[in-house]
Short mmCIF file of C-alpha atoms in Angstrom, two decimals:
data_model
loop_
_atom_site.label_atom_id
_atom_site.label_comp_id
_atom_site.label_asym_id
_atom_site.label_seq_id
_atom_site.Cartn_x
_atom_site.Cartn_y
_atom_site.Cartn_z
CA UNK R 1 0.00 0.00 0.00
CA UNK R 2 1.40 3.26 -1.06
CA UNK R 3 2.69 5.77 1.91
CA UNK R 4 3.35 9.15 2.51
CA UNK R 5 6.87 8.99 3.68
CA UNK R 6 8.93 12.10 5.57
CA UNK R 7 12.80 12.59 6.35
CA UNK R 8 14.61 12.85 8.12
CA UNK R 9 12.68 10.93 11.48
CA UNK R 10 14.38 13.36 13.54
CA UNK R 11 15.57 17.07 13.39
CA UNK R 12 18.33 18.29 15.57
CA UNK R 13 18.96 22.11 15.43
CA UNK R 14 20.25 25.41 16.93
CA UNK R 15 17.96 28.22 17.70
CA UNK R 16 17.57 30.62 14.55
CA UNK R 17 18.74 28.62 11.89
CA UNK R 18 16.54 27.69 8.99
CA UNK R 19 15.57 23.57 8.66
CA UNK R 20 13.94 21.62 5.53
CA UNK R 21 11.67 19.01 6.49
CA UNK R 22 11.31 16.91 3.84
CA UNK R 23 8.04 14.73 2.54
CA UNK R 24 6.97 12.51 -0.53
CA UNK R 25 3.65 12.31 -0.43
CA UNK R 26 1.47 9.32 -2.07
CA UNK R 27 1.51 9.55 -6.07
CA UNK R 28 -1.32 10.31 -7.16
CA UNK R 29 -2.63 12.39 -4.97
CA UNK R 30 -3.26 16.26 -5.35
CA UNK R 31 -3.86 17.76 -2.24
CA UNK R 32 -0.78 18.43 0.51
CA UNK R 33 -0.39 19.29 4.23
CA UNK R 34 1.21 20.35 6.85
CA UNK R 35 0.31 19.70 10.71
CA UNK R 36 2.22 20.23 14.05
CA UNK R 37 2.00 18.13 17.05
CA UNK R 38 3.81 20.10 20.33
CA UNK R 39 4.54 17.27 22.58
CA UNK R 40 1.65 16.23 24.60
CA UNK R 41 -0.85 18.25 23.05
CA UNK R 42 -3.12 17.65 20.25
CA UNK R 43 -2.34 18.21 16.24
CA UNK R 44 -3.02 21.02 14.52
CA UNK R 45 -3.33 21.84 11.24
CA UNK R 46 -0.40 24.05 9.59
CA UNK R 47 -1.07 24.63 5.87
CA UNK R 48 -2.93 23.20 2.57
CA UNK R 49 -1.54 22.91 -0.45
CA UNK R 50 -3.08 22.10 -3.82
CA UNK R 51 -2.19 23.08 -7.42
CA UNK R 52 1.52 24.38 -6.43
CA UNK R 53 -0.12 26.86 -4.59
CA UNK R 54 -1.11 27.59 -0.49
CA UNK R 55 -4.80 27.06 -0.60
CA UNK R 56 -5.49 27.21 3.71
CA UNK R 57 -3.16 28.47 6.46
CA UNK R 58 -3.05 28.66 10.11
CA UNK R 59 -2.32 31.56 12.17
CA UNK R 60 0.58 29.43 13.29
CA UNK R 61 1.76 29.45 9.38
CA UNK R 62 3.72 32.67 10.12
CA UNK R 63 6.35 34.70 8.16
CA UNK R 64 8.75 32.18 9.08
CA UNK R 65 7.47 29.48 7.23
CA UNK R 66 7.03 28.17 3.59
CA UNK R 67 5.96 25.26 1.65
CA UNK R 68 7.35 24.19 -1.27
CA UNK R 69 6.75 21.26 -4.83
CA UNK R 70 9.82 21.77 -6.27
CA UNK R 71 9.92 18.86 -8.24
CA UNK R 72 6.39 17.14 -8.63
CA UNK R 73 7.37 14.59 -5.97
CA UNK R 74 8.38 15.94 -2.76
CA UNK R 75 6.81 18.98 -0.62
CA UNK R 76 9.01 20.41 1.43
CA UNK R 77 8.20 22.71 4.84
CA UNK R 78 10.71 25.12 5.65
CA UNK R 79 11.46 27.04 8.86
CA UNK R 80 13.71 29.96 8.25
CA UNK R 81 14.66 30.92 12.02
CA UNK R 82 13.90 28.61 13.94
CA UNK R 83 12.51 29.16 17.79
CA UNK R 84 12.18 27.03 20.96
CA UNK R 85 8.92 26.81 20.63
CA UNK R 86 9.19 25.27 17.03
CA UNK R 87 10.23 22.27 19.03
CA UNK R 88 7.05 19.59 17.71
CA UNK R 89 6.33 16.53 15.63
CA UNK R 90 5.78 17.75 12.01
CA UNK R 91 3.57 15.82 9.98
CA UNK R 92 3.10 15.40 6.02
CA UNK R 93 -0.42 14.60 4.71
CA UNK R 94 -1.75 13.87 0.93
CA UNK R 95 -5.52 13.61 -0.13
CA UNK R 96 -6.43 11.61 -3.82
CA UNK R 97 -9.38 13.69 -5.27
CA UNK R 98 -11.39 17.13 -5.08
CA UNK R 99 -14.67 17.84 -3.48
CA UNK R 100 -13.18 19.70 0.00
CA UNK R 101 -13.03 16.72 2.93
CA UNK R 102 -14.61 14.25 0.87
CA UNK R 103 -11.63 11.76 1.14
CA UNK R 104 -9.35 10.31 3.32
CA UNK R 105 -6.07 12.71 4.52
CA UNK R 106 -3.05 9.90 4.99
CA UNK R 107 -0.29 11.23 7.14
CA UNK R 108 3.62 10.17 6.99
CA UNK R 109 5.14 9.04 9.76
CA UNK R 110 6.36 12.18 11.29
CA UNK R 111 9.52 14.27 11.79
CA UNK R 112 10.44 15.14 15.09
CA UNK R 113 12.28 18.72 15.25
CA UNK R 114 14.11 20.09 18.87
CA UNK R 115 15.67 23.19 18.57
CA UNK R 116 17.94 23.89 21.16
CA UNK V 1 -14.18 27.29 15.25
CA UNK V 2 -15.78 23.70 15.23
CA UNK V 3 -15.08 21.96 18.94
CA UNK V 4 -13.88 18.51 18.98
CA UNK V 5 -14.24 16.45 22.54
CA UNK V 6 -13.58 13.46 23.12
CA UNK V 7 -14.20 11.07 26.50
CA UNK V 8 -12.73 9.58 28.38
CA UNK V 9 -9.39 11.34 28.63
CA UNK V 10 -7.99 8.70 30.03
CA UNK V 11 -8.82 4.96 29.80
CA UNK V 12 -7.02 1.44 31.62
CA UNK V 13 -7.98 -1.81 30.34
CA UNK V 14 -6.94 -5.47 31.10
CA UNK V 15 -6.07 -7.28 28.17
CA UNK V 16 -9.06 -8.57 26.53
CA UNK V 17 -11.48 -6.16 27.78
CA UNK V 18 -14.12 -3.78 25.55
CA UNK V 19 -13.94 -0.28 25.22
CA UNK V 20 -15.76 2.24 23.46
CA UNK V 21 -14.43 5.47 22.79
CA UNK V 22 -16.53 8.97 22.15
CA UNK V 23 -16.35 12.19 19.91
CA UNK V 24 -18.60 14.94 19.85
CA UNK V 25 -18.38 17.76 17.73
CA UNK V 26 -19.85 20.98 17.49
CA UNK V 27 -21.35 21.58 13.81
CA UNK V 28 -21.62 19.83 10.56
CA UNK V 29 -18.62 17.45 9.57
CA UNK V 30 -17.22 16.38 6.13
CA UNK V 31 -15.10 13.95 7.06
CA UNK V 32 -14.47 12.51 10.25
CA UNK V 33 -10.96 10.45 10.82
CA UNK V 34 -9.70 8.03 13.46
CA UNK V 35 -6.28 7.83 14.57
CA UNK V 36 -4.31 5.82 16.63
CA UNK V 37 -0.95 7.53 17.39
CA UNK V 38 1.33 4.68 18.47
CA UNK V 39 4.48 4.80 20.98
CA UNK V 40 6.37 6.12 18.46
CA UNK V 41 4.33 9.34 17.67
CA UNK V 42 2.73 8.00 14.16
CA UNK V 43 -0.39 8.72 13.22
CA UNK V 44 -2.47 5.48 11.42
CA UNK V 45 -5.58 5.91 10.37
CA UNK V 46 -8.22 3.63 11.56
CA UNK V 47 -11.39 4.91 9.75
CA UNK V 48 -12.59 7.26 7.29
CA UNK V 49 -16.54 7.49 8.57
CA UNK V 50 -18.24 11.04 8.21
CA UNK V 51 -21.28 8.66 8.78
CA UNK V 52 -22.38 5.02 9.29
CA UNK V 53 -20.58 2.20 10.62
CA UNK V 54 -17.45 0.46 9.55
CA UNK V 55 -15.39 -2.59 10.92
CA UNK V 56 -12.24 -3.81 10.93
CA UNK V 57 -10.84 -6.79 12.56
CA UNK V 58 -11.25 -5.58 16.27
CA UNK V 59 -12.34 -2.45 15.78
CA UNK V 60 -15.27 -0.69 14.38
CA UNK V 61 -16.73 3.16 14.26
CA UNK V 62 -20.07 4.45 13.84
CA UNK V 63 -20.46 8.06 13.28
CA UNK V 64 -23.96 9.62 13.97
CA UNK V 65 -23.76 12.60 12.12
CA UNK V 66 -27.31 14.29 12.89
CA UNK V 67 -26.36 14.07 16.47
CA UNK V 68 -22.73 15.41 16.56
CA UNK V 69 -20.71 12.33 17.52
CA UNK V 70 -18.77 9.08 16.49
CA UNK V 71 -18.01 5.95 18.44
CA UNK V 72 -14.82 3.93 18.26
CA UNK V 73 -15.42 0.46 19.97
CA UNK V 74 -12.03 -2.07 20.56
CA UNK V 75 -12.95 -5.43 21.29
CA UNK V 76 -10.47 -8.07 23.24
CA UNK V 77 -8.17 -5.72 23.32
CA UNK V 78 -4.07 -6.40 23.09
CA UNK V 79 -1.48 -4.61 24.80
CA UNK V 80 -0.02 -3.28 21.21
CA UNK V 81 -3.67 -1.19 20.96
CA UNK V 82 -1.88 1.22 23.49
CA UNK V 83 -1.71 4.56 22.60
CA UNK V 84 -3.64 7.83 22.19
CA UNK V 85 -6.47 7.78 20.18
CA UNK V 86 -7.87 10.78 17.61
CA UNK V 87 -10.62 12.10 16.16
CA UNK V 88 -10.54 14.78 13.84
CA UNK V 89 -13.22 16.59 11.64
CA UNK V 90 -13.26 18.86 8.77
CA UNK V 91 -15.82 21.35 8.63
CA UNK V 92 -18.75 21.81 5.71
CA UNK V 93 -17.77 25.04 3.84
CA UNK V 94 -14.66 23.80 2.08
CA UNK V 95 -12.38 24.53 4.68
CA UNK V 96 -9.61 21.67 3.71
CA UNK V 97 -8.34 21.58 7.49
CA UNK V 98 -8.46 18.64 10.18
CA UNK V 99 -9.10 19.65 13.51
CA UNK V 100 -8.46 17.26 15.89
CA UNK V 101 -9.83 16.28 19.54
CA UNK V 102 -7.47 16.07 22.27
CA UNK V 103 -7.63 12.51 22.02
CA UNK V 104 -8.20 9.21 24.51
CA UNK V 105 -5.03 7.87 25.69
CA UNK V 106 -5.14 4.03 26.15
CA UNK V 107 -3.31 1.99 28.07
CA UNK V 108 -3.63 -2.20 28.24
CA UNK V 109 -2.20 -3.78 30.37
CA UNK V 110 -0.78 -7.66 30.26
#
């Protein structure tokens, strides 16, 4: 069965420099996100993305952060300066077809980022 | 904002006990999605079920959508169902976002 698949597992990094998470979501899907998971809280959503283009952000989604298709594969979250409290679990999601929340999301496995 | 609750918080089980699990949320749902996040922090889905009632294996969901909640039930359960449960909702109105619930954190013991 095809996954969404995210690297690296685990993100170590000084305060205020910039970080690349990394995801390749499932083939044939269209429709990209980004969530956040603080440690011992619950997920929340970061950002949509559909048609190279941000469709839905958070008021989290500040300034400091960008999405990115470069190359019709991966979609890439990037973090320019990072902060402590950027310190979460950072989770990739695709969705197949259109028709807003008519389908399942599938999430990668995570990437866990501590900035120190 | 749509509210996501779910009950209980917190739930101990022997091995091979039931359990049902609860969400209630506050307005009109697309798509409602159960998780389990395992000891390692992943998210699997369970369901997809904005409404009816689906089974697999041990587990099954029913989602009541004209009354505002779903049901996760775990029968005989195993000490690998540990973990913290989710449900999470996206809202009619095109709004592409899941919101989750703070979820049900299970724990089974031997």
């Amino acid at each position: 069965e095809p996954e969404v698949t995210q690297t690296p597992s685990h993100q170590v990094t000084q305060m205020g420099q910039e970080v690349i998470l990394h995801c390749v979501p499932i083939s044939n899907h269209l429709y990209f996100y980004w969530y956040r998971q603080i440690l011992g809280q619950k997920v929340e959503f970061l950002v949509s993305f559909y048609n190279n283009e941000i469709s839905e952000k958070s008021e989290i989604f500040d300034d400091q952060f960008s999405v990115e298709r470069p190359d019709g594969s991966n979609f890439t979250l990037k973090i320019r300066s990072t902060k402590l409290e950027d310190s979460a679990m950072y989770f990739c999601a695709s969705r197949r077809r259109g028709g807003a929340g008519t389908d399942t999301q599938y999430f990668g496995p995570g990437t866990r980022l501590t900035v120190l | 904002g749509i509210q996501v609750e779910q009950s209980p918080p917190d739930l101990i089980l022997q091995e091979g006990a039931n359990s049902t699990l609860r969400c209630n949320f506050s307005d009109s749902v697309n798509n409602l999605q159960w998780f389990h996040q395992n000891p390692w922090g992943q998210l699997i889905n369970l369901f997809y079920i904005p409404s009816g009632t689906k089974q697999n294996g041990r587990l099954s969901a029913t989602t009541v959508a004209t009354e505002r909640y779903s049901l996760l039930y775990i029968s005989s359960s195993q000490t690998t169902d540990s973990g913290v449960y989710f449900c999470a909702v996206t809202t009619q109105g095109g709004s592409e976002k899941l919101v989750f619930g703070k979820g049900t954190k299970l724990t089974v013991n031997p």
